[in-house]
């Protein structure tokens, strides 16, 4: 009888993928707390009634179209017919978690798929052991896990970027036309998901030039217009425009959005780098907390090691992280922007560890070296894994916003005028009154996108009472179209308008230099009384969903110990109002 060989690699890979999926899918039923997720919803709903055009092109279109592929059958089943924008809004307002969770599941699956792609890439580059270690690292890397909980583009971008690098490596190995085609395909898909990863062209060029010189000789420049490379670049361009069609159909609108994006974001560090260069801030904040200090050091040394080896395959692997990281030195310095290069950093880390282990091949037996390698790998991910456990638990806890909403509905009469900070996501979600919605619907065109949203919200509220609510970013500042146009000197402006209640959110104040002016705070205290405060168990300095994780506060979270998450919310009442 033929003996069956048991492959432990498959078993370990399945366990790693199961763990990766579990820590990413856990807790994705939290409410809508992020502007990017709201933007994804609005873009998708708008596209339904506007021939697949978008409201905004700040991010690529592909992710939005994938969301529509997932959501449309659900909405059709619930509405029993071909849905329009109104139907999407109605389904969302009636059961928001249905669309939120299915949208987030796209990110979860893409992120878990990236763990598998990392194994395949590292295994092809180096060995099965390197592939398993790299996949294990990525499965339990906090920054990758945390970003995979959200309905936004970054997890999908990381998947497509990793696959693009995989086919660049195949170009080096095989120099086959189909690999050029597939490499270009994934470069186009990645760029259509997140524009900044267009720098994937760098490893594609390195793969082509090194391979062409090996095959045909001559200078590097002489091969830049060869047929295989043109096929890859043309494929990338065609795929990009097929999945971002309005970049061509309505180029002036698309170009206008891109101009606004670059003027608003270029050379502007939205997250304070605290006196450091932005590139150093990524290393000392986002990657240190998001990967763990030990794993980060090994990953960086691993990248330097691959460059030192300067073999064609290693240079292809290192090119994308280096070029993208350099590009991150200007513009918004959010942790999520580094996500596409994290898988490649971890592959470099795994290669370094495997090569160090091989240096002891003569002194130790194979099982001894593998055991030591496993212990080191587990030790490196412990800080990141602990952050994952804390974060996943924290996501499932009651939030101050929901507590404040319940308090308002129980203690403040309906149709009362309320102004709430937070831009619609950082403050409590207070339902608008029917009279307010009726007035807004009557003032707009019947098929205007905003009016469709108001009509759907009105239909979903049924007989539920609500409030004359005005959502603002900051109560001490005036914004138009998301742009700051001036400061409000006194809270008297709200008292004169008959605003009975104000709700403030501490996450809208980024640091001590961003606080209300002394005169504004004095006017607020003089005209309004603090009547309620909702304080989280652990005070996070920033909004960890959209802005920046406070790792010191996260370290205080104790899984299994009930607590409240969210910002510090304060409710003010106008003197003599509602007493």
Coordinates of C-alpha atoms in Angstrom, one line a residue:
X1 CA 0.0 0.0 0.0
X2 CA 1.3 3.4 -1.0
X3 CA 2.1 5.6 2.0
X4 CA 0.2 8.9 2.1
X5 CA 2.5 11.9 2.7
X6 CA 1.0 14.4 5.2
X7 CA 1.8 18.0 4.2
X8 CA 2.0 20.2 7.4
X9 CA 2.5 23.3 5.2
X10 CA -1.1 23.1 4.1
X11 CA -2.4 22.6 7.6
X12 CA -0.4 25.5 9.0
X13 CA -1.4 27.7 6.1
X14 CA -5.1 26.9 6.7
X15 CA -4.7 27.7 10.4
X16 CA -3.0 31.0 9.6
X17 CA -5.8 32.0 7.1
X18 CA -8.5 31.0 9.6
X19 CA -6.8 33.1 12.3
X20 CA -6.4 36.0 9.8
X21 CA -10.1 35.9 8.9
X22 CA -11.3 35.6 12.5
X23 CA -9.4 38.6 13.9
X24 CA -10.5 40.7 10.9
X25 CA -14.2 39.8 10.8
X26 CA -14.7 40.0 14.6
X27 CA -16.5 43.1 15.6
X28 CA -17.4 44.5 12.2
X29 CA -21.0 45.2 13.3
X30 CA -20.0 48.6 14.9
X31 CA -22.0 51.6 13.7
X32 CA -20.9 54.1 11.0
X33 CA -18.1 56.0 12.6
X34 CA -15.9 57.1 9.7
X35 CA -16.2 59.8 6.9
X36 CA -14.5 57.5 4.4
X37 CA -17.2 54.8 5.0
X38 CA -19.9 57.5 4.6
X39 CA -18.2 58.6 1.3
X40 CA -18.2 55.0 0.1
X41 CA -22.0 54.8 0.8
X42 CA -22.8 58.1 -0.9
X43 CA -20.7 57.4 -4.0
X44 CA -22.4 54.0 -4.4
X45 CA -25.9 55.3 -3.9
X46 CA -25.2 58.2 -6.3
X47 CA -23.8 56.0 -9.0
X48 CA -27.0 53.9 -9.1
X49 CA -29.0 56.8 -10.3
X50 CA -26.3 58.6 -12.3
X51 CA -25.0 56.1 -14.9
X52 CA -22.2 54.9 -12.5
X53 CA -20.8 58.4 -12.0
X54 CA -19.5 59.3 -8.6
X55 CA -20.0 62.1 -6.2
X56 CA -16.3 62.2 -5.5
X57 CA -13.1 60.9 -7.0
X58 CA -10.8 61.3 -4.0
X59 CA -10.4 57.5 -4.0
X60 CA -10.5 55.2 -7.0
X61 CA -13.9 54.0 -8.4
X62 CA -13.2 50.2 -8.3
X63 CA -14.0 49.6 -4.7
X64 CA -17.3 51.5 -5.0
X65 CA -18.3 49.4 -8.0
X66 CA -17.5 46.2 -6.1
X67 CA -19.7 47.4 -3.2
X68 CA -22.5 47.8 -5.7
X69 CA -22.0 44.3 -7.0
X70 CA -22.4 43.0 -3.5
X71 CA -25.2 45.3 -2.4
X72 CA -27.5 45.3 -5.5
X73 CA -28.8 41.8 -5.0
X74 CA -29.5 42.5 -1.4
X75 CA -31.4 45.7 -2.1
X76 CA -33.3 44.0 -5.0
X77 CA -34.4 41.2 -2.8
X78 CA -35.7 43.6 -0.1
X79 CA -37.3 46.1 -2.5
X80 CA -38.5 43.4 -5.0
X81 CA -37.4 45.2 -8.1
X82 CA -34.6 47.0 -9.8
X83 CA -33.4 49.6 -7.2
X84 CA -32.6 53.2 -7.6
X85 CA -30.8 55.6 -5.3
X86 CA -33.9 56.1 -3.2
X87 CA -34.2 52.3 -2.6
X88 CA -30.5 52.1 -1.5
X89 CA -31.0 54.9 0.9
X90 CA -34.2 53.4 2.3
X91 CA -32.7 50.0 2.9
X92 CA -29.7 51.7 4.6
X93 CA -31.8 53.8 6.9
X94 CA -34.1 50.9 7.8
X95 CA -31.2 48.5 8.5
X96 CA -27.8 50.3 8.3
X97 CA -25.8 47.3 9.6
X98 CA -26.9 45.1 6.7
X99 CA -25.0 47.2 4.1
X100 CA -22.2 48.3 6.5
X101 CA -21.3 44.7 7.4
X102 CA -21.5 43.3 3.9
X103 CA -19.4 46.3 2.7
X104 CA -16.8 45.6 5.5
X105 CA -16.8 42.0 4.6
X106 CA -15.3 42.9 1.2
X107 CA -12.4 44.4 3.1
X108 CA -12.1 41.3 5.4
X109 CA -12.0 38.9 2.5
X110 CA -9.5 41.1 0.5
X111 CA -7.3 41.3 3.6
X112 CA -7.4 37.6 4.3
X113 CA -6.7 37.0 0.6
X114 CA -3.6 39.2 1.0
X115 CA -2.3 36.8 3.7
X116 CA -2.6 34.0 1.1
X117 CA -1.0 36.1 -1.6
X118 CA 1.9 36.9 0.7
X119 CA 2.5 33.2 1.3
X120 CA 2.4 32.5 -2.5
X121 CA 4.8 35.3 -3.2
X122 CA 7.3 34.6 -0.4
X123 CA 7.2 30.9 -1.2
X124 CA 8.0 31.6 -4.9
X125 CA 10.7 34.1 -4.0
X126 CA 12.4 32.1 -1.2
X127 CA 10.9 29.0 0.4
X128 CA 7.7 27.6 2.0
X129 CA 9.1 28.4 5.4
X130 CA 9.5 32.0 4.4
X131 CA 6.0 32.0 3.0
X132 CA 4.5 30.6 6.2
X133 CA 6.4 33.1 8.4
X134 CA 5.4 36.1 6.2
X135 CA 1.8 35.0 6.2
X136 CA 1.8 34.5 9.9
X137 CA 3.3 37.9 10.4
X138 CA 0.7 39.6 8.2
X139 CA -2.2 37.6 9.8
X140 CA -1.4 39.2 13.2
X141 CA -0.1 42.6 12.1
X142 CA -2.3 45.2 13.9
X143 CA -2.3 48.0 11.4
X144 CA -3.4 45.6 8.7
X145 CA -6.1 43.9 10.9
X146 CA -7.5 47.2 12.1
X147 CA -7.8 48.8 8.7
X148 CA -9.5 45.6 7.4
X149 CA -12.5 46.3 9.6
X150 CA -13.6 49.3 7.5
X151 CA -15.6 49.8 4.4
X152 CA -12.8 51.6 2.4
X153 CA -10.2 51.0 -0.2
X154 CA -7.0 50.2 1.5
X155 CA -7.2 46.5 2.2
X156 CA -8.2 45.8 -1.4
X157 CA -5.3 48.0 -2.6
X158 CA -2.9 45.9 -0.6
X159 CA -4.2 42.7 -2.2
X160 CA -3.9 44.0 -5.7
X161 CA -0.5 45.5 -5.0
X162 CA 0.8 42.2 -3.7
X163 CA -0.5 40.3 -6.7
X164 CA 1.1 42.9 -9.0
X165 CA 4.5 42.3 -7.3
X166 CA 3.9 38.6 -7.7
X167 CA 3.6 38.8 -11.4
X168 CA 6.6 41.2 -11.6
X169 CA 8.6 38.4 -10.0
X170 CA 7.2 35.9 -12.6
X171 CA 8.4 38.3 -15.3
X172 CA 11.9 38.1 -13.9
X173 CA 11.7 34.3 -13.7
X174 CA 9.9 33.5 -17.0
X175 CA 9.7 36.6 -19.2
X176 CA 6.4 35.4 -20.6
X177 CA 3.8 37.7 -22.2
X178 CA 1.0 36.4 -20.0
X179 CA 3.0 37.5 -16.9
X180 CA 3.4 41.0 -18.4
X181 CA -0.4 41.0 -19.1
X182 CA -1.3 39.9 -15.6
X183 CA 1.2 42.3 -14.0
X184 CA -0.3 45.2 -15.9
X185 CA -3.8 44.0 -15.0
X186 CA -3.1 44.1 -11.2
X187 CA -1.2 47.4 -11.5
X188 CA -4.3 48.9 -13.2
X189 CA -6.7 47.4 -10.6
X190 CA -4.6 48.6 -7.7
X191 CA -4.3 52.1 -9.1
X192 CA -8.1 52.2 -9.8
X193 CA -8.6 51.4 -6.2
X194 CA -6.1 53.9 -4.7
X195 CA -4.3 56.3 -7.1
X196 CA -1.1 56.6 -5.1
X197 CA 0.0 53.1 -5.9
X198 CA 0.6 54.0 -9.5
X199 CA 4.2 53.8 -8.3
X200 CA 3.9 50.1 -8.9
X201 CA 5.2 50.9 -12.3
X202 CA 8.7 51.1 -10.7
X203 CA 9.0 47.4 -9.8
X204 CA 7.3 46.6 -13.2
X205 CA 10.1 48.5 -15.0
X206 CA 12.8 47.0 -12.9
X207 CA 11.5 43.5 -13.6
X208 CA 11.3 44.2 -17.3
X209 CA 14.7 45.9 -17.7
X210 CA 16.7 43.3 -15.7
X211 CA 15.0 40.5 -17.6
X212 CA 15.4 42.1 -21.0
X213 CA 19.1 42.8 -20.4
X214 CA 19.5 39.1 -19.5
X215 CA 17.7 37.9 -22.5
X216 CA 18.8 40.4 -25.2
X217 CA 21.7 42.4 -23.7
X218 CA 22.3 46.0 -24.4
X219 CA 21.6 49.1 -22.2
X220 CA 18.5 49.4 -20.0
X221 CA 17.2 52.3 -22.0
X222 CA 17.1 50.3 -25.2
X223 CA 14.4 48.0 -23.7
X224 CA 11.9 50.6 -22.4
X225 CA 9.7 50.4 -25.5
X226 CA 9.8 46.6 -26.0
X227 CA 6.6 44.9 -26.9
X228 CA 6.1 43.0 -23.6
X229 CA 6.5 46.2 -21.5
X230 CA 4.1 48.1 -23.7
X231 CA 1.6 45.2 -23.3
X232 CA 1.9 45.6 -19.5
X233 CA 1.5 49.4 -19.5
X234 CA -1.3 49.3 -22.0
X235 CA -3.2 46.7 -20.0
X236 CA -2.7 48.7 -16.8
X237 CA -4.1 51.8 -18.6
X238 CA -7.1 50.0 -20.1
X239 CA -8.0 48.3 -16.8
X240 CA -7.7 51.6 -15.0
X241 CA -10.1 53.5 -17.4
X242 CA -12.5 50.5 -17.6
X243 CA -12.8 50.6 -13.8
X244 CA -12.6 54.4 -13.5
X245 CA -14.6 55.3 -16.7
X246 CA -15.5 58.8 -15.7
X247 CA -11.8 59.8 -15.8
X248 CA -12.4 59.8 -19.6
X249 CA -16.2 60.3 -19.9
X250 CA -16.2 63.5 -17.8
X251 CA -12.5 64.3 -17.7
X252 CA -13.0 68.0 -16.6
X253 CA -15.0 66.9 -13.6
X254 CA -12.5 64.1 -12.7
X255 CA -9.6 66.5 -13.2
X256 CA -11.3 69.1 -11.0
X257 CA -11.6 66.6 -8.2
X258 CA -8.0 65.6 -8.6
X259 CA -6.9 69.2 -8.5
X260 CA -8.9 69.9 -5.4
X261 CA -7.5 66.7 -3.8
X262 CA -3.9 67.6 -4.5
X263 CA -4.2 71.3 -3.5
X264 CA -6.0 70.3 -0.3
X265 CA -3.7 67.4 0.7
X266 CA -0.3 67.9 -0.9
X267 CA 2.4 69.0 1.6
X268 CA -0.1 69.0 4.5
X269 CA 0.5 66.6 7.3
X270 CA -3.0 66.1 8.7
X271 CA -1.8 64.0 11.6
X272 CA 0.7 66.1 13.6
X273 CA 4.2 64.5 13.3
X274 CA 5.1 66.2 16.6
X275 CA 8.2 67.9 15.3
X276 CA 9.5 65.0 13.3
X277 CA 9.8 64.6 9.5
X278 CA 6.8 62.7 8.2
X279 CA 8.8 59.7 7.2
X280 CA 10.2 59.4 10.7
X281 CA 6.8 59.8 12.2
X282 CA 5.6 56.8 10.1
X283 CA 8.5 54.8 11.6
X284 CA 8.1 55.9 15.2
X285 CA 4.3 56.0 15.4
X286 CA 2.3 54.2 12.7
X287 CA 4.6 51.2 12.1
X288 CA 6.0 50.9 15.7
X289 CA 2.5 50.7 17.1
X290 CA 1.0 49.0 14.1
X291 CA 3.5 46.2 13.7
X292 CA 5.3 46.1 17.1
X293 CA 8.8 47.5 17.6
X294 CA 10.6 44.2 17.2
X295 CA 8.9 43.2 14.0
X296 CA 9.3 46.7 12.5
X297 CA 13.1 46.6 13.1
X298 CA 13.4 43.1 11.5
X299 CA 11.3 44.3 8.6
X300 CA 13.3 47.4 7.9
X301 CA 16.6 45.5 8.3
X302 CA 15.1 42.9 5.9
X303 CA 14.4 45.5 3.3
X304 CA 18.0 46.8 3.6
X305 CA 19.2 43.2 3.4
X306 CA 17.3 42.6 0.1
X307 CA 18.8 45.8 -1.3
X308 CA 22.3 44.7 -0.2
X309 CA 21.8 41.4 -2.0
X310 CA 20.8 43.4 -5.1
X311 CA 19.5 40.4 -7.0
X312 CA 16.9 41.2 -9.6
X313 CA 14.0 39.5 -7.7
X314 CA 15.0 41.2 -4.4
X315 CA 15.2 44.6 -6.0
X316 CA 11.7 44.1 -7.5
X317 CA 10.4 43.2 -4.0
X318 CA 12.1 46.2 -2.4
X319 CA 11.3 48.8 -5.0
X320 CA 7.6 49.4 -4.3
X321 CA 8.0 49.8 -0.5
X322 CA 10.9 52.2 -0.9
X323 CA 9.3 54.3 -3.6
X324 CA 5.8 54.5 -1.9
X325 CA 7.4 55.2 1.5
X326 CA 9.3 58.1 0.0
X327 CA 6.1 59.4 -1.6
X328 CA 4.4 59.3 1.8
X329 CA 6.7 62.0 3.1
X330 CA 4.4 64.7 1.8
X331 CA 0.7 64.8 2.1
X332 CA -1.7 63.3 4.7
X333 CA 0.2 61.0 7.0
X334 CA -2.5 58.5 8.0
X335 CA -1.5 55.0 9.0
X336 CA -3.8 53.5 6.4
X337 CA -1.6 54.9 3.5
X338 CA 1.2 52.5 4.4
X339 CA -1.0 49.4 4.2
X340 CA 0.0 48.4 0.6
X341 CA 3.7 48.0 1.5
X342 CA 3.2 46.2 4.8
X343 CA 2.9 42.7 3.1
X344 CA 6.2 43.3 1.3
X345 CA 8.0 44.5 4.5
X346 CA 6.9 41.3 6.2
X347 CA 8.2 39.1 3.4
X348 CA 11.6 40.9 3.7
X349 CA 11.5 40.2 7.5
X350 CA 10.7 36.5 7.0
X351 CA 13.6 36.2 4.5
X352 CA 16.0 37.8 6.9
X353 CA 15.0 35.4 9.7
X354 CA 15.2 32.3 7.4
X355 CA 18.7 33.3 6.2
X356 CA 19.9 33.8 9.8
X357 CA 18.5 30.4 10.7
X358 CA 20.3 28.8 7.7
X359 CA 23.6 30.1 9.0
X360 CA 23.3 27.6 11.9
X361 CA 22.6 24.6 9.6
X362 CA 25.9 22.9 10.6
X363 CA 25.5 23.5 14.3
X364 CA 21.9 22.5 14.8
X365 CA 19.5 20.0 13.4
X366 CA 16.6 21.0 11.2
X367 CA 13.9 20.6 13.8
X368 CA 15.9 22.6 16.3
X369 CA 16.3 25.5 13.9
X370 CA 12.6 25.4 12.9
X371 CA 11.6 25.4 16.6
X372 CA 13.8 28.4 17.3
X373 CA 12.5 30.2 14.2
X374 CA 8.9 29.6 15.3
X375 CA 9.6 30.9 18.8
X376 CA 11.3 34.0 17.5
X377 CA 8.4 34.6 15.0
X378 CA 5.8 34.2 17.8
X379 CA 7.7 36.6 20.1
X380 CA 7.9 39.3 17.4
X381 CA 4.1 39.3 16.8
X382 CA 3.1 39.3 20.5
X383 CA 2.9 43.2 20.8
X384 CA 0.8 43.4 17.6
X385 CA -1.4 40.4 18.6
X386 CA -2.1 42.0 22.0
X387 CA -3.2 45.2 20.3
X388 CA -5.5 43.2 18.0
X389 CA -7.2 41.5 20.9
X390 CA -7.7 44.8 22.7
X391 CA -8.9 46.6 19.6
X392 CA -11.4 43.8 18.6
X393 CA -12.8 43.8 22.1
X394 CA -13.0 47.6 22.3
X395 CA -15.0 47.7 19.0
X396 CA -17.7 45.5 20.5
X397 CA -18.2 47.7 23.6
X398 CA -21.0 50.3 24.1
X399 CA -20.1 53.7 22.7
X400 CA -20.6 57.1 24.3
X401 CA -22.4 58.2 21.1
X402 CA -25.1 55.6 21.5
X403 CA -25.4 56.4 25.2
X404 CA -25.8 60.1 24.4
X405 CA -28.4 59.4 21.7
X406 CA -30.5 57.4 24.2
X407 CA -30.2 60.2 26.8
X408 CA -31.2 62.9 24.3
X409 CA -34.3 61.0 23.1
X410 CA -35.3 60.4 26.7
X411 CA -34.7 63.8 28.2
X412 CA -35.0 66.4 25.4
X413 CA -38.4 67.2 23.8
X414 CA -38.9 66.4 20.2
X415 CA -38.5 69.2 17.6
X416 CA -36.0 71.0 19.9
X417 CA -33.2 72.8 18.1
X418 CA -29.8 71.1 18.6
X419 CA -26.4 71.7 17.1
X420 CA -24.0 68.8 17.2
X421 CA -20.3 68.8 16.6
X422 CA -18.5 65.9 14.8
X423 CA -19.4 66.2 11.1
X424 CA -22.1 63.5 11.5
X425 CA -19.8 60.7 12.7
X426 CA -18.1 61.7 15.9
X427 CA -21.2 63.0 17.6
X428 CA -24.4 61.2 18.7
X429 CA -26.7 60.1 15.8
X430 CA -29.9 62.1 16.6
X431 CA -32.8 61.6 14.2
X432 CA -34.1 64.7 12.5
X433 CA -37.7 65.7 13.1
X434 CA -40.4 65.0 10.4
X435 CA -41.2 68.7 10.1
X436 CA -37.5 69.4 9.5
X437 CA -37.3 66.8 6.8
X438 CA -40.5 67.9 5.2
X439 CA -39.1 71.4 4.9
X440 CA -35.9 70.2 3.4
X441 CA -37.7 68.0 0.9
X442 CA -40.0 70.8 -0.1
X443 CA -37.0 73.2 -0.7
X444 CA -35.1 70.9 -3.0
X445 CA -35.7 69.4 -6.5
X446 CA -37.7 66.2 -6.2
X447 CA -35.0 64.0 -7.8
X448 CA -32.0 65.9 -6.3
X449 CA -29.6 63.4 -4.6
X450 CA -30.0 65.1 -1.3
X451 CA -33.7 65.2 -1.6
X452 CA -33.7 61.4 -2.3
X453 CA -31.8 60.9 0.9
X454 CA -34.2 63.0 2.9
X455 CA -37.2 61.3 1.4
X456 CA -35.8 57.9 2.2
X457 CA -34.9 59.0 5.8
X458 CA -38.4 60.4 6.2
X459 CA -40.0 57.1 5.0
X460 CA -37.8 55.1 7.4
X461 CA -38.6 57.2 10.5
X462 CA -42.4 56.4 10.3
X463 CA -43.8 57.9 13.4
X464 CA -40.6 58.3 15.3
X465 CA -40.0 61.7 16.8
X466 CA -36.9 63.7 16.0
X467 CA -35.1 67.1 16.4
X468 CA -34.3 70.3 14.5
X469 CA -30.7 69.1 14.3
X470 CA -27.8 70.9 12.7
X471 CA -24.6 68.8 12.2
X472 CA -21.4 70.9 12.2
X473 CA -17.7 70.0 12.2
X474 CA -16.8 72.4 15.1
X475 CA -19.1 74.8 16.9
X476 CA -16.4 77.5 16.9
X477 CA -15.7 77.3 13.2
X478 CA -17.5 77.8 9.9
X479 CA -16.9 75.4 7.0
X480 CA -18.2 75.5 3.5
X481 CA -17.8 72.5 1.3
X482 CA -15.4 71.0 3.8
X483 CA -13.2 74.1 3.7
X484 CA -12.6 76.3 6.8
X485 CA -13.8 79.8 6.0
X486 CA -13.7 81.5 9.4
X487 CA -13.9 81.3 13.2
X488 CA -17.0 81.9 15.2
X489 CA -16.0 84.4 18.0
X490 CA -18.8 83.7 20.4
X491 CA -21.5 81.2 21.3
X492 CA -23.9 84.2 21.2
X493 CA -24.6 83.3 17.6
X494 CA -26.3 80.1 18.7
X495 CA -28.2 81.7 21.5
X496 CA -29.5 84.4 19.1
X497 CA -30.7 81.7 16.7
X498 CA -32.6 80.0 19.5
X499 CA -30.4 76.9 19.6
X500 CA -31.5 75.2 22.9
X501 CA -28.8 72.6 23.0
X502 CA -25.2 72.2 21.9
X503 CA -23.2 68.9 21.9
X504 CA -19.4 69.0 21.8
X505 CA -17.0 66.2 20.9
X506 CA -13.4 66.2 22.3
X507 CA -12.1 64.3 19.2
X508 CA -12.7 67.3 17.1
X509 CA -9.9 69.1 19.1
X510 CA -6.7 67.5 17.9
X511 CA -4.3 69.0 20.5
X512 CA -3.9 71.9 22.9
X513 CA -3.2 74.3 20.1
X514 CA -6.5 73.3 18.4
X515 CA -8.8 74.1 21.4
X516 CA -11.6 76.7 21.5
X517 CA -10.3 80.2 22.0
X518 CA -10.6 81.5 25.6
X519 CA -13.2 84.1 24.6
X520 CA -15.4 81.5 22.8
X521 CA -15.2 79.1 25.8
X522 CA -16.1 82.0 28.2
X523 CA -19.1 82.8 26.0
X524 CA -20.2 79.2 25.9
X525 CA -20.0 78.9 29.7
X526 CA -21.8 82.2 30.2
X527 CA -24.7 81.3 27.9
X528 CA -25.1 77.6 28.3
X529 CA -25.1 75.1 31.2
X530 CA -23.4 71.7 31.1
X531 CA -26.2 69.3 31.8
X532 CA -24.7 65.9 30.8
X533 CA -21.4 64.4 30.0
X534 CA -20.6 61.0 28.5
X535 CA -17.0 59.9 29.3
X536 CA -15.4 56.7 27.9
X537 CA -13.6 54.3 30.2
X538 CA -10.3 55.0 28.6
X539 CA -9.8 58.4 27.0
X540 CA -8.4 58.1 23.5
X541 CA -6.7 61.4 22.5
X542 CA -7.8 61.0 18.8
X543 CA -10.5 59.4 16.8
X544 CA -8.9 55.9 16.3
X545 CA -11.3 55.0 13.4
X546 CA -10.4 57.8 11.1
X547 CA -7.6 59.8 12.5
X548 CA -4.9 58.1 14.6
X549 CA -4.7 55.3 17.1
X550 CA -3.7 56.2 20.6
X551 CA -1.6 53.2 21.5
X552 CA -1.1 54.3 25.1
X553 CA -4.9 54.3 25.6
X554 CA -5.3 51.1 23.7
X555 CA -2.8 49.4 26.0
X556 CA -5.1 50.1 29.0
X557 CA -8.0 48.2 27.5
X558 CA -8.6 44.9 29.3
X559 CA -10.5 42.3 27.2
X560 CA -13.4 40.9 29.2
X561 CA -13.7 43.9 31.4
X562 CA -16.8 45.9 30.3
X563 CA -16.2 49.5 29.4
X564 CA -17.4 52.3 27.2
X565 CA -15.6 53.4 24.0
X566 CA -16.0 56.6 22.0
X567 CA -15.2 60.3 22.5
X568 CA -15.9 62.5 25.5
X569 CA -19.4 64.1 24.7
X570 CA -20.7 67.2 26.6
X571 CA -24.3 68.4 26.3
X572 CA -25.0 72.1 26.9
X573 CA -28.4 73.7 27.5
X574 CA -29.2 77.4 26.9
X575 CA -29.9 79.3 30.1
X576 CA -33.7 79.1 30.9
X577 CA -34.4 76.6 28.0
X578 CA -36.3 73.4 28.8
X579 CA -36.2 73.9 32.5

